[in-house]
PDB file of N, CA and C in Angstrom:
ATOM      1  N   LEU A   1      -5.008  -7.853  -5.396  1.00  0.00           N
ATOM      2  CA  LEU A   1      -4.509  -6.530  -5.056  1.00  0.00           C
ATOM      3  C   LEU A   1      -4.201  -5.721  -6.305  1.00  0.00           C
ATOM      4  N   ASN A   2      -3.717  -6.400  -7.315  1.00  0.00           N
ATOM      5  CA  ASN A   2      -3.394  -5.698  -8.551  1.00  0.00           C
ATOM      6  C   ASN A   2      -4.653  -5.109  -9.184  1.00  0.00           C
ATOM      7  N   ILE A   3      -5.719  -5.877  -9.218  1.00  0.00           N
ATOM      8  CA  ILE A   3      -6.972  -5.386  -9.806  1.00  0.00           C
ATOM      9  C   ILE A   3      -7.496  -4.197  -9.010  1.00  0.00           C
ATOM     10  N   LEU A   4      -7.467  -4.288  -7.698  1.00  0.00           N
ATOM     11  CA  LEU A   4      -7.946  -3.171  -6.871  1.00  0.00           C
ATOM     12  C   LEU A   4      -7.091  -1.928  -7.072  1.00  0.00           C
ATOM     13  N   SER A   5      -5.796  -2.110  -7.236  1.00  0.00           N
ATOM     14  CA  SER A   5      -4.924  -0.942  -7.402  1.00  0.00           C
ATOM     15  C   SER A   5      -5.059  -0.322  -8.788  1.00  0.00           C
ATOM     16  N   ARG A   6      -5.394  -1.125  -9.783  1.00  0.00           N
ATOM     17  CA  ARG A   6      -5.510  -0.600 -11.142  1.00  0.00           C
ATOM     18  C   ARG A   6      -6.852   0.036 -11.427  1.00  0.00           C
ATOM     19  N   TYR A   7      -7.902  -0.651 -11.026  1.00  0.00           N
ATOM     20  CA  TYR A   7      -9.230  -0.227 -11.452  1.00  0.00           C
ATOM     21  C   TYR A   7     -10.082   0.343 -10.325  1.00  0.00           C
ATOM     22  N   GLY A   8      -9.607   0.257  -9.107  1.00  0.00           N
ATOM     23  CA  GLY A   8     -10.378   0.779  -7.984  1.00  0.00           C
ATOM     24  C   GLY A   8     -10.140   2.255  -7.788  1.00  0.00           C
ATOM     25  N   ALA A   9     -11.130   3.049  -8.080  1.00  0.00           N
ATOM     26  CA  ALA A   9     -10.988   4.497  -7.944  1.00  0.00           C
ATOM     27  C   ALA A   9     -11.801   5.021  -6.770  1.00  0.00           C
ATOM     28  N   GLU A  10     -12.217   4.139  -5.899  1.00  0.00           N
ATOM     29  CA  GLU A  10     -12.987   4.550  -4.731  1.00  0.00           C
ATOM     30  C   GLU A  10     -12.193   4.226  -3.477  1.00  0.00           C
ATOM     31  N   ALA A  11     -12.468   4.966  -2.420  1.00  0.00           N
ATOM     32  CA  ALA A  11     -11.746   4.777  -1.162  1.00  0.00           C
ATOM     33  C   ALA A  11     -11.928   3.368  -0.620  1.00  0.00           C
ATOM     34  N   ARG A  12     -13.102   2.788  -0.844  1.00  0.00           N
ATOM     35  CA  ARG A  12     -13.332   1.442  -0.309  1.00  0.00           C
ATOM     36  C   ARG A  12     -12.435   0.412  -0.983  1.00  0.00           C
ATOM     37  N   HIS A  13     -12.092   0.606  -2.253  1.00  0.00           N
ATOM     38  CA  HIS A  13     -11.184  -0.320  -2.930  1.00  0.00           C
ATOM     39  C   HIS A  13      -9.796  -0.264  -2.299  1.00  0.00           C
ATOM     40  N   ALA A  14      -9.340   0.923  -1.986  1.00  0.00           N
ATOM     41  CA  ALA A  14      -8.037   1.073  -1.340  1.00  0.00           C
ATOM     42  C   ALA A  14      -8.056   0.453   0.048  1.00  0.00           C
ATOM     43  N   SER A  15      -9.143   0.656   0.783  1.00  0.00           N
ATOM     44  CA  SER A  15      -9.257   0.066   2.117  1.00  0.00           C
ATOM     45  C   SER A  15      -9.282  -1.449   2.051  1.00  0.00           C
ATOM     46  N   ILE A  16      -9.959  -1.981   1.036  1.00  0.00           N
ATOM     47  CA  ILE A  16     -10.008  -3.435   0.860  1.00  0.00           C
ATOM     48  C   ILE A  16      -8.610  -3.981   0.571  1.00  0.00           C
ATOM     49  N   SER A  17      -7.863  -3.305  -0.274  1.00  0.00           N
ATOM     50  CA  SER A  17      -6.510  -3.778  -0.586  1.00  0.00           C
ATOM     51  C   SER A  17      -5.617  -3.740   0.651  1.00  0.00           C
ATOM     52  N   GLN A  18      -5.767  -2.713   1.471  1.00  0.00           N
ATOM     53  CA  GLN A  18      -4.990  -2.634   2.709  1.00  0.00           C
ATOM     54  C   GLN A  18      -5.391  -3.765   3.649  1.00  0.00           C
ATOM     55  N   HIS A  19      -6.683  -4.049   3.733  1.00  0.00           N
ATOM     56  CA  HIS A  19      -7.175  -5.124   4.594  1.00  0.00           C
ATOM     57  C   HIS A  19      -6.655  -6.484   4.113  1.00  0.00           C
ATOM     58  N   ILE A  20      -6.665  -6.716   2.805  1.00  0.00           N
ATOM     59  CA  ILE A  20      -6.155  -7.977   2.263  1.00  0.00           C
ATOM     60  C   ILE A  20      -4.680  -8.139   2.601  1.00  0.00           C
ATOM     61  N   LEU A  21      -3.909  -7.072   2.458  1.00  0.00           N
ATOM     62  CA  LEU A  21      -2.484  -7.128   2.790  1.00  0.00           C
ATOM     63  C   LEU A  21      -2.281  -7.445   4.262  1.00  0.00           C
ATOM     64  N   GLN A  22      -3.070  -6.828   5.140  1.00  0.00           N
ATOM     65  CA  GLN A  22      -2.966  -7.104   6.573  1.00  0.00           C
ATOM     66  C   GLN A  22      -3.328  -8.550   6.885  1.00  0.00           C
ATOM     67  N   GLU A  23      -4.365  -9.076   6.234  1.00  0.00           N
ATOM     68  CA  GLU A  23      -4.755 -10.478   6.431  1.00  0.00           C
ATOM     69  C   GLU A  23      -3.631 -11.413   5.984  1.00  0.00           C
ATOM     70  N   MET A  24      -2.984 -11.087   4.876  1.00  0.00           N
ATOM     71  CA  MET A  24      -1.873 -11.900   4.397  1.00  0.00           C
ATOM     72  C   MET A  24      -0.715 -11.891   5.399  1.00  0.00           C
ATOM     73  N   MET A  25      -0.422 -10.715   5.968  1.00  0.00           N
ATOM     74  CA  MET A  25       0.668 -10.614   6.944  1.00  0.00           C
ATOM     75  C   MET A  25       0.341 -11.391   8.208  1.00  0.00           C
ATOM     76  N   GLU A  26      -0.928 -11.320   8.665  1.00  0.00           N
ATOM     77  CA  GLU A  26      -1.331 -12.068   9.856  1.00  0.00           C
ATOM     78  C   GLU A  26      -1.236 -13.569   9.620  1.00  0.00           C
ATOM     79  N   ALA A  27      -1.679 -14.028   8.451  1.00  0.00           N
ATOM     80  CA  ALA A  27      -1.595 -15.459   8.127  1.00  0.00           C
ATOM     81  C   ALA A  27      -0.142 -15.916   8.094  1.00  0.00           C
ATOM     82  N   CYS A  28       0.719 -15.080   7.549  1.00  0.00           N
ATOM     83  CA  CYS A  28       2.146 -15.393   7.498  1.00  0.00           C
ATOM     84  C   CYS A  28       2.731 -15.476   8.902  1.00  0.00           C
ATOM     85  N   ASN A  29       2.354 -14.524   9.753  1.00  0.00           N
ATOM     86  CA  ASN A  29       2.841 -14.526  11.136  1.00  0.00           C
ATOM     87  C   ASN A  29       2.336 -15.725  11.917  1.00  0.00           C
ATOM     88  N   ASN A  30       1.205 -16.293  11.480  1.00  0.00           N
ATOM     89  CA  ASN A  30       0.644 -17.475  12.141  1.00  0.00           C
ATOM     90  C   ASN A  30       1.166 -18.771  11.526  1.00  0.00           C
ATOM     91  N   GLY A  31       2.166 -18.670  10.661  1.00  0.00           N
ATOM     92  CA  GLY A  31       2.823 -19.853  10.137  1.00  0.00           C
ATOM     93  C   GLY A  31       2.469 -20.247   8.722  1.00  0.00           C
ATOM     94  N   ASN A  32       1.551 -19.563   8.079  1.00  0.00           N
ATOM     95  CA  ASN A  32       1.175 -19.893   6.703  1.00  0.00           C
ATOM     96  C   ASN A  32       2.050 -19.086   5.740  1.00  0.00           C
ATOM     97  N   GLN A  33       3.198 -19.641   5.399  1.00  0.00           N
ATOM     98  CA  GLN A  33       4.157 -18.932   4.538  1.00  0.00           C
ATOM     99  C   GLN A  33       3.689 -18.814   3.096  1.00  0.00           C
ATOM    100  N   LEU A  34       2.686 -19.603   2.709  1.00  0.00           N
ATOM    101  CA  LEU A  34       2.164 -19.502   1.347  1.00  0.00           C
ATOM    102  C   LEU A  34       1.478 -18.161   1.097  1.00  0.00           C
ATOM    103  N   LEU A  35       1.009 -17.519   2.170  1.00  0.00           N
ATOM    104  CA  LEU A  35       0.320 -16.235   2.031  1.00  0.00           C
ATOM    105  C   LEU A  35       1.217 -15.049   2.353  1.00  0.00           C
ATOM    106  N   ALA A  36       2.510 -15.282   2.446  1.00  0.00           N
ATOM    107  CA  ALA A  36       3.435 -14.186   2.743  1.00  0.00           C
ATOM    108  C   ALA A  36       3.426 -13.181   1.597  1.00  0.00           C
ATOM    109  N   PRO A  37       3.142 -11.908   1.898  1.00  0.00           N
ATOM    110  CA  PRO A  37       3.119 -10.907   0.823  1.00  0.00           C
ATOM    111  C   PRO A  37       4.520 -10.657   0.281  1.00  0.00           C
ATOM    112  N   ASP A  38       4.604 -10.479  -1.027  1.00  0.00           N
ATOM    113  CA  ASP A  38       5.875 -10.131  -1.635  1.00  0.00           C
ATOM    114  C   ASP A  38       5.899  -8.627  -1.917  1.00  0.00           C
ATOM    115  N   SER A  39       6.957  -8.163  -2.536  1.00  0.00           N
ATOM    116  CA  SER A  39       7.075  -6.723  -2.774  1.00  0.00           C
ATOM    117  C   SER A  39       5.973  -6.220  -3.704  1.00  0.00           C
ATOM    118  N   HIS A  40       5.507  -7.062  -4.610  1.00  0.00           N
ATOM    119  CA  HIS A  40       4.427  -6.646  -5.510  1.00  0.00           C
ATOM    120  C   HIS A  40       3.144  -6.379  -4.727  1.00  0.00           C
ATOM    121  N   CYS A  41       2.837  -7.235  -3.764  1.00  0.00           N
ATOM    122  CA  CYS A  41       1.638  -7.031  -2.939  1.00  0.00           C
ATOM    123  C   CYS A  41       1.722  -5.706  -2.180  1.00  0.00           C
ATOM    124  N   CYS A  42       2.887  -5.438  -1.626  1.00  0.00           N
ATOM    125  CA  CYS A  42       3.085  -4.181  -0.899  1.00  0.00           C
ATOM    126  C   CYS A  42       2.879  -2.987  -1.834  1.00  0.00           C
ATOM    127  N   ASN A  43       3.476  -3.059  -3.001  1.00  0.00           N
ATOM    128  CA  ASN A  43       3.358  -1.959  -3.966  1.00  0.00           C
ATOM    129  C   ASN A  43       1.920  -1.751  -4.408  1.00  0.00           C
ATOM    130  N   PHE A  44       1.190  -2.840  -4.673  1.00  0.00           N
ATOM    131  CA  PHE A  44      -0.190  -2.718  -5.129  1.00  0.00           C
ATOM    132  C   PHE A  44      -1.079  -2.095  -4.063  1.00  0.00           C
ATOM    133  N   ALA A  45      -0.848  -2.458  -2.802  1.00  0.00           N
ATOM    134  CA  ALA A  45      -1.653  -1.880  -1.722  1.00  0.00           C
ATOM    135  C   ALA A  45      -1.405  -0.374  -1.622  1.00  0.00           C
ATOM    136  N   ILE A  46      -0.166   0.043  -1.777  1.00  0.00           N
ATOM    137  CA  ILE A  46       0.164   1.472  -1.740  1.00  0.00           C
ATOM    138  C   ILE A  46      -0.432   2.176  -2.958  1.00  0.00           C
ATOM    139  N   LYS A  47      -0.301   1.552  -4.130  1.00  0.00           N
ATOM    140  CA  LYS A  47      -0.801   2.149  -5.368  1.00  0.00           C
ATOM    141  C   LYS A  47      -2.306   2.385  -5.311  1.00  0.00           C
ATOM    142  N   ALA A  48      -3.025   1.514  -4.631  1.00  0.00           N
ATOM    143  CA  ALA A  48      -4.481   1.662  -4.541  1.00  0.00           C
ATOM    144  C   ALA A  48      -4.859   3.007  -3.931  1.00  0.00           C
ATOM    145  N   PHE A  49      -4.067   3.495  -2.997  1.00  0.00           N
ATOM    146  CA  PHE A  49      -4.372   4.784  -2.374  1.00  0.00           C
ATOM    147  C   PHE A  49      -4.021   5.954  -3.276  1.00  0.00           C
ATOM    148  N   THR A  50      -3.110   5.763  -4.207  1.00  0.00           N
ATOM    149  CA  THR A  50      -2.745   6.868  -5.095  1.00  0.00           C
ATOM    150  C   THR A  50      -3.779   7.090  -6.190  1.00  0.00           C
ATOM    151  N   ASN A  51      -4.665   6.129  -6.388  1.00  0.00           N
ATOM    152  CA  ASN A  51      -5.676   6.243  -7.437  1.00  0.00           C
ATOM    153  C   ASN A  51      -7.019   6.754  -6.932  1.00  0.00           C
ATOM    154  N   VAL A  52      -7.158   6.964  -5.648  1.00  0.00           N
ATOM    155  CA  VAL A  52      -8.465   7.285  -5.081  1.00  0.00           C
ATOM    156  C   VAL A  52      -8.845   8.742  -5.306  1.00  0.00           C
ATOM    157  N   THR A  53      -8.184   9.636  -4.647  1.00  0.00           N
ATOM    158  CA  THR A  53      -8.476  11.065  -4.773  1.00  0.00           C
ATOM    159  C   THR A  53      -7.158  11.824  -4.778  1.00  0.00           C
ATOM    160  N   TYR A  54      -7.275  13.094  -4.998  1.00  0.00           N
ATOM    161  CA  TYR A  54      -6.073  13.913  -5.038  1.00  0.00           C
ATOM    162  C   TYR A  54      -6.029  14.834  -3.827  1.00  0.00           C
ATOM    163  N   ASP A  55      -6.041  14.248  -2.653  1.00  0.00           N
ATOM    164  CA  ASP A  55      -5.997  15.085  -1.462  1.00  0.00           C
ATOM    165  C   ASP A  55      -4.906  14.612  -0.507  1.00  0.00           C
ATOM    166  N   ARG A  56      -4.683  15.432   0.481  1.00  0.00           N
ATOM    167  CA  ARG A  56      -3.632  15.180   1.466  1.00  0.00           C
ATOM    168  C   ARG A  56      -3.879  13.902   2.254  1.00  0.00           C
ATOM    169  N   ARG A  57      -5.138  13.625   2.544  1.00  0.00           N
ATOM    170  CA  ARG A  57      -5.483  12.464   3.374  1.00  0.00           C
ATOM    171  C   ARG A  57      -5.011  11.149   2.738  1.00  0.00           C
ATOM    172  N   THR A  58      -5.303  10.964   1.462  1.00  0.00           N
ATOM    173  CA  THR A  58      -4.901   9.713   0.815  1.00  0.00           C
ATOM    174  C   THR A  58      -3.387   9.630   0.657  1.00  0.00           C
ATOM    175  N   ALA A  59      -2.735  10.745   0.407  1.00  0.00           N
ATOM    176  CA  ALA A  59      -1.273  10.743   0.331  1.00  0.00           C
ATOM    177  C   ALA A  59      -0.675  10.365   1.689  1.00  0.00           C
ATOM    178  N   MET A  60      -1.280  10.858   2.757  1.00  0.00           N
ATOM    179  CA  MET A  60      -0.801  10.521   4.101  1.00  0.00           C
ATOM    180  C   MET A  60      -1.017   9.037   4.409  1.00  0.00           C
ATOM    181  N   ILE A  61      -2.145   8.480   3.979  1.00  0.00           N
ATOM    182  CA  ILE A  61      -2.415   7.065   4.211  1.00  0.00           C
ATOM    183  C   ILE A  61      -1.419   6.206   3.439  1.00  0.00           C
ATOM    184  N   ALA A  62      -1.166   6.564   2.180  1.00  0.00           N
ATOM    185  CA  ALA A  62      -0.195   5.820   1.370  1.00  0.00           C
ATOM    186  C   ALA A  62       1.185   5.875   2.017  1.00  0.00           C
ATOM    187  N   GLN A  63       1.561   7.045   2.498  1.00  0.00           N
ATOM    188  CA  GLN A  63       2.861   7.196   3.152  1.00  0.00           C
ATOM    189  C   GLN A  63       2.916   6.402   4.442  1.00  0.00           C
ATOM    190  N   ALA A  64       1.853   6.439   5.233  1.00  0.00           N
ATOM    191  CA  ALA A  64       1.818   5.689   6.501  1.00  0.00           C
ATOM    192  C   ALA A  64       1.907   4.184   6.245  1.00  0.00           C
ATOM    193  N   LEU A  65       1.241   3.725   5.197  1.00  0.00           N
ATOM    194  CA  LEU A  65       1.312   2.303   4.849  1.00  0.00           C
ATOM    195  C   LEU A  65       2.732   1.926   4.452  1.00  0.00           C
ATOM    196  N   LEU A  66       3.377   2.758   3.664  1.00  0.00           N
ATOM    197  CA  LEU A  66       4.757   2.504   3.267  1.00  0.00           C
ATOM    198  C   LEU A  66       5.677   2.454   4.483  1.00  0.00           C
ATOM    199  N   VAL A  67       5.542   3.417   5.371  1.00  0.00           N
ATOM    200  CA  VAL A  67       6.380   3.462   6.578  1.00  0.00           C
ATOM    201  C   VAL A  67       6.140   2.221   7.436  1.00  0.00           C
ATOM    202  N   ASP A  68       4.871   1.826   7.577  1.00  0.00           N
ATOM    203  CA  ASP A  68       4.539   0.641   8.369  1.00  0.00           C
ATOM    204  C   ASP A  68       5.160  -0.618   7.760  1.00  0.00           C
ATOM    205  N   LEU A  69       5.089  -0.751   6.451  1.00  0.00           N
ATOM    206  CA  LEU A  69       5.663  -1.929   5.797  1.00  0.00           C
ATOM    207  C   LEU A  69       7.182  -1.974   5.959  1.00  0.00           C
ATOM    208  N   VAL A  70       7.824  -0.826   5.859  1.00  0.00           N
ATOM    209  CA  VAL A  70       9.279  -0.776   6.043  1.00  0.00           C
ATOM    210  C   VAL A  70       9.641  -1.134   7.484  1.00  0.00           C
ATOM    211  N   LYS A  71       8.877  -0.622   8.453  1.00  0.00           N
ATOM    212  CA  LYS A  71       9.133  -0.951   9.867  1.00  0.00           C
ATOM    213  C   LYS A  71       8.954  -2.443  10.116  1.00  0.00           C
ATOM    214  N   GLN A  72       7.906  -3.028   9.554  1.00  0.00           N
ATOM    215  CA  GLN A  72       7.677  -4.459   9.748  1.00  0.00           C
ATOM    216  C   GLN A  72       8.796  -5.287   9.121  1.00  0.00           C
ATOM    217  N   HIS A  73       9.325  -4.822   8.013  1.00  0.00           N
ATOM    218  CA  HIS A  73      10.446  -5.519   7.384  1.00  0.00           C
ATOM    219  C   HIS A  73      11.689  -5.423   8.267  1.00  0.00           C
ATOM    220  N   ARG A  74      11.941  -4.252   8.805  1.00  0.00           N
ATOM    221  CA  ARG A  74      13.137  -4.047   9.637  1.00  0.00           C
ATOM    222  C   ARG A  74      13.085  -4.838  10.937  1.00  0.00           C
ATOM    223  N   THR A  75      11.886  -5.045  11.481  1.00  0.00           N
ATOM    224  CA  THR A  75      11.764  -5.806  12.726  1.00  0.00           C
ATOM    225  C   THR A  75      11.674  -7.307  12.484  1.00  0.00           C
ATOM    226  N   GLY A  76      11.671  -7.720  11.216  1.00  0.00           N
ATOM    227  CA  GLY A  76      11.648  -9.138  10.899  1.00  0.00           C
ATOM    228  C   GLY A  76      10.263  -9.753  10.814  1.00  0.00           C
ATOM    229  N   LYS A  77       9.226  -8.941  10.934  1.00  0.00           N
ATOM    230  CA  LYS A  77       7.861  -9.468  10.854  1.00  0.00           C
ATOM    231  C   LYS A  77       7.455  -9.781   9.423  1.00  0.00           C
ATOM    232  N   MET A  78       8.184  -9.200   8.474  1.00  0.00           N
ATOM    233  CA  MET A  78       7.853  -9.389   7.078  1.00  0.00           C
ATOM    234  C   MET A  78       9.140  -9.513   6.279  1.00  0.00           C
ATOM    235  N   SER A  79       9.208 -10.507   5.400  1.00  0.00           N
ATOM    236  CA  SER A  79      10.439 -10.675   4.629  1.00  0.00           C
ATOM    237  C   SER A  79      10.479  -9.749   3.419  1.00  0.00           C
ATOM    238  N   ALA A  80       9.318  -9.399   2.883  1.00  0.00           N
ATOM    239  CA  ALA A  80       9.263  -8.546   1.699  1.00  0.00           C
ATOM    240  C   ALA A  80       9.314  -7.076   2.092  1.00  0.00           C
ATOM    241  N   LEU A  81       9.787  -6.300   1.174  1.00  0.00           N
ATOM    242  CA  LEU A  81       9.885  -4.856   1.352  1.00  0.00           C
ATOM    243  C   LEU A  81       9.347  -4.202   0.086  1.00  0.00           C
ATOM    244  N   PRO A  82       8.578  -3.119   0.226  1.00  0.00           N
ATOM    245  CA  PRO A  82       8.149  -2.432  -0.993  1.00  0.00           C
ATOM    246  C   PRO A  82       9.376  -2.021  -1.808  1.00  0.00           C
ATOM    247  N   SER A  83       9.273  -2.164  -3.112  1.00  0.00           N
ATOM    248  CA  SER A  83      10.393  -1.790  -3.970  1.00  0.00           C
ATOM    249  C   SER A  83      10.386  -0.275  -4.182  1.00  0.00           C
ATOM    250  N   THR A  84      11.286   0.190  -5.003  1.00  0.00           N
ATOM    251  CA  THR A  84      11.329   1.627  -5.286  1.00  0.00           C
ATOM    252  C   THR A  84      10.023   2.098  -5.905  1.00  0.00           C
ATOM    253  N   LEU A  85       9.312   1.183  -6.546  1.00  0.00           N
ATOM    254  CA  LEU A  85       8.016   1.529  -7.121  1.00  0.00           C
ATOM    255  C   LEU A  85       7.035   1.977  -6.032  1.00  0.00           C
ATOM    256  N   GLY A  86       7.053   1.314  -4.880  1.00  0.00           N
ATOM    257  CA  GLY A  86       6.190   1.712  -3.766  1.00  0.00           C
ATOM    258  C   GLY A  86       6.506   3.123  -3.290  1.00  0.00           C
ATOM    259  N   PHE A  87       7.785   3.453  -3.228  1.00  0.00           N
ATOM    260  CA  PHE A  87       8.193   4.798  -2.839  1.00  0.00           C
ATOM    261  C   PHE A  87       7.748   5.812  -3.897  1.00  0.00           C
ATOM    262  N   ASN A  88       7.852   5.426  -5.167  1.00  0.00           N
ATOM    263  CA  ASN A  88       7.406   6.308  -6.249  1.00  0.00           C
ATOM    264  C   ASN A  88       5.904   6.550  -6.193  1.00  0.00           C
ATOM    265  N   TYR A  89       5.134   5.520  -5.824  1.00  0.00           N
ATOM    266  CA  TYR A  89       3.681   5.697  -5.696  1.00  0.00           C
ATOM    267  C   TYR A  89       3.346   6.724  -4.622  1.00  0.00           C
ATOM    268  N   VAL A  90       4.086   6.692  -3.515  1.00  0.00           N
ATOM    269  CA  VAL A  90       3.847   7.673  -2.446  1.00  0.00           C
ATOM    270  C   VAL A  90       4.206   9.075  -2.936  1.00  0.00           C
ATOM    271  N   LEU A  91       5.319   9.206  -3.615  1.00  0.00           N
ATOM    272  CA  LEU A  91       5.691  10.515  -4.166  1.00  0.00           C
ATOM    273  C   LEU A  91       4.640  11.004  -5.157  1.00  0.00           C
ATOM    274  N   HIS A  92       4.131  10.102  -5.966  1.00  0.00           N
ATOM    275  CA  HIS A  92       3.095  10.448  -6.935  1.00  0.00           C
ATOM    276  C   HIS A  92       1.819  10.915  -6.224  1.00  0.00           C
ATOM    277  N   ALA A  93       1.476  10.241  -5.142  1.00  0.00           N
ATOM    278  CA  ALA A  93       0.287  10.646  -4.377  1.00  0.00           C
ATOM    279  C   ALA A  93       0.452  12.064  -3.833  1.00  0.00           C
ATOM    280  N   TRP A  94       1.644  12.381  -3.345  1.00  0.00           N
ATOM    281  CA  TRP A  94       1.877  13.733  -2.833  1.00  0.00           C
ATOM    282  C   TRP A  94       1.879  14.767  -3.958  1.00  0.00           C
ATOM    283  N   LEU A  95       2.419  14.394  -5.115  1.00  0.00           N
ATOM    284  CA  LEU A  95       2.415  15.334  -6.244  1.00  0.00           C
ATOM    285  C   LEU A  95       1.011  15.620  -6.734  1.00  0.00           C
ATOM    286  N   LYS A  96       0.131  14.608  -6.707  1.00  0.00           N
ATOM    287  CA  LYS A  96      -1.252  14.805  -7.126  1.00  0.00           C
ATOM    288  C   LYS A  96      -2.081  15.534  -6.072  1.00  0.00           C
ATOM    289  N   SER A  97      -1.563  15.565  -4.849  1.00  0.00           N
ATOM    290  CA  SER A  97      -2.281  16.215  -3.756  1.00  0.00           C
ATOM    291  C   SER A  97      -2.310  17.718  -3.963  1.00  0.00           C
ATOM    292  N   LYS A  98      -3.405  18.306  -3.599  1.00  0.00           N
ATOM    293  CA  LYS A  98      -3.537  19.769  -3.698  1.00  0.00           C
ATOM    294  C   LYS A  98      -2.816  20.470  -2.551  1.00  0.00           C
ATOM    295  N   ASP A  99      -2.439  19.694  -1.525  1.00  0.00           N
ATOM    296  CA  ASP A  99      -1.808  20.254  -0.325  1.00  0.00           C
ATOM    297  C   ASP A  99      -0.305  20.005  -0.295  1.00  0.00           C
ATOM    298  N   ARG A 100       0.354  20.054  -1.416  1.00  0.00           N
ATOM    299  CA  ARG A 100       1.782  19.735  -1.470  1.00  0.00           C
ATOM    300  C   ARG A 100       2.544  20.531  -0.504  1.00  0.00           C
TER     301      ARG A 100
END
């Protein structure tokens, strides 16, 4: 996820990172605690969307992912929570957006 968030500048890289995070959460929910995502995984998945383009759509996706991760944490489906860095990535995506 870190590599995709750092060097992936295409929408497909961001989608792949989101898919990997979802697969990790599903594996964790099925009892495989070794694949439980930590806060770094959450942050990297969000960061991947901030590197793609500078439009409203990607900022909205990053924000929706953040909101979803926070909801899953609050309902107990996920033990990790994005750190303040994840929130900063969403703010950065909105600042880079032309539709502020």
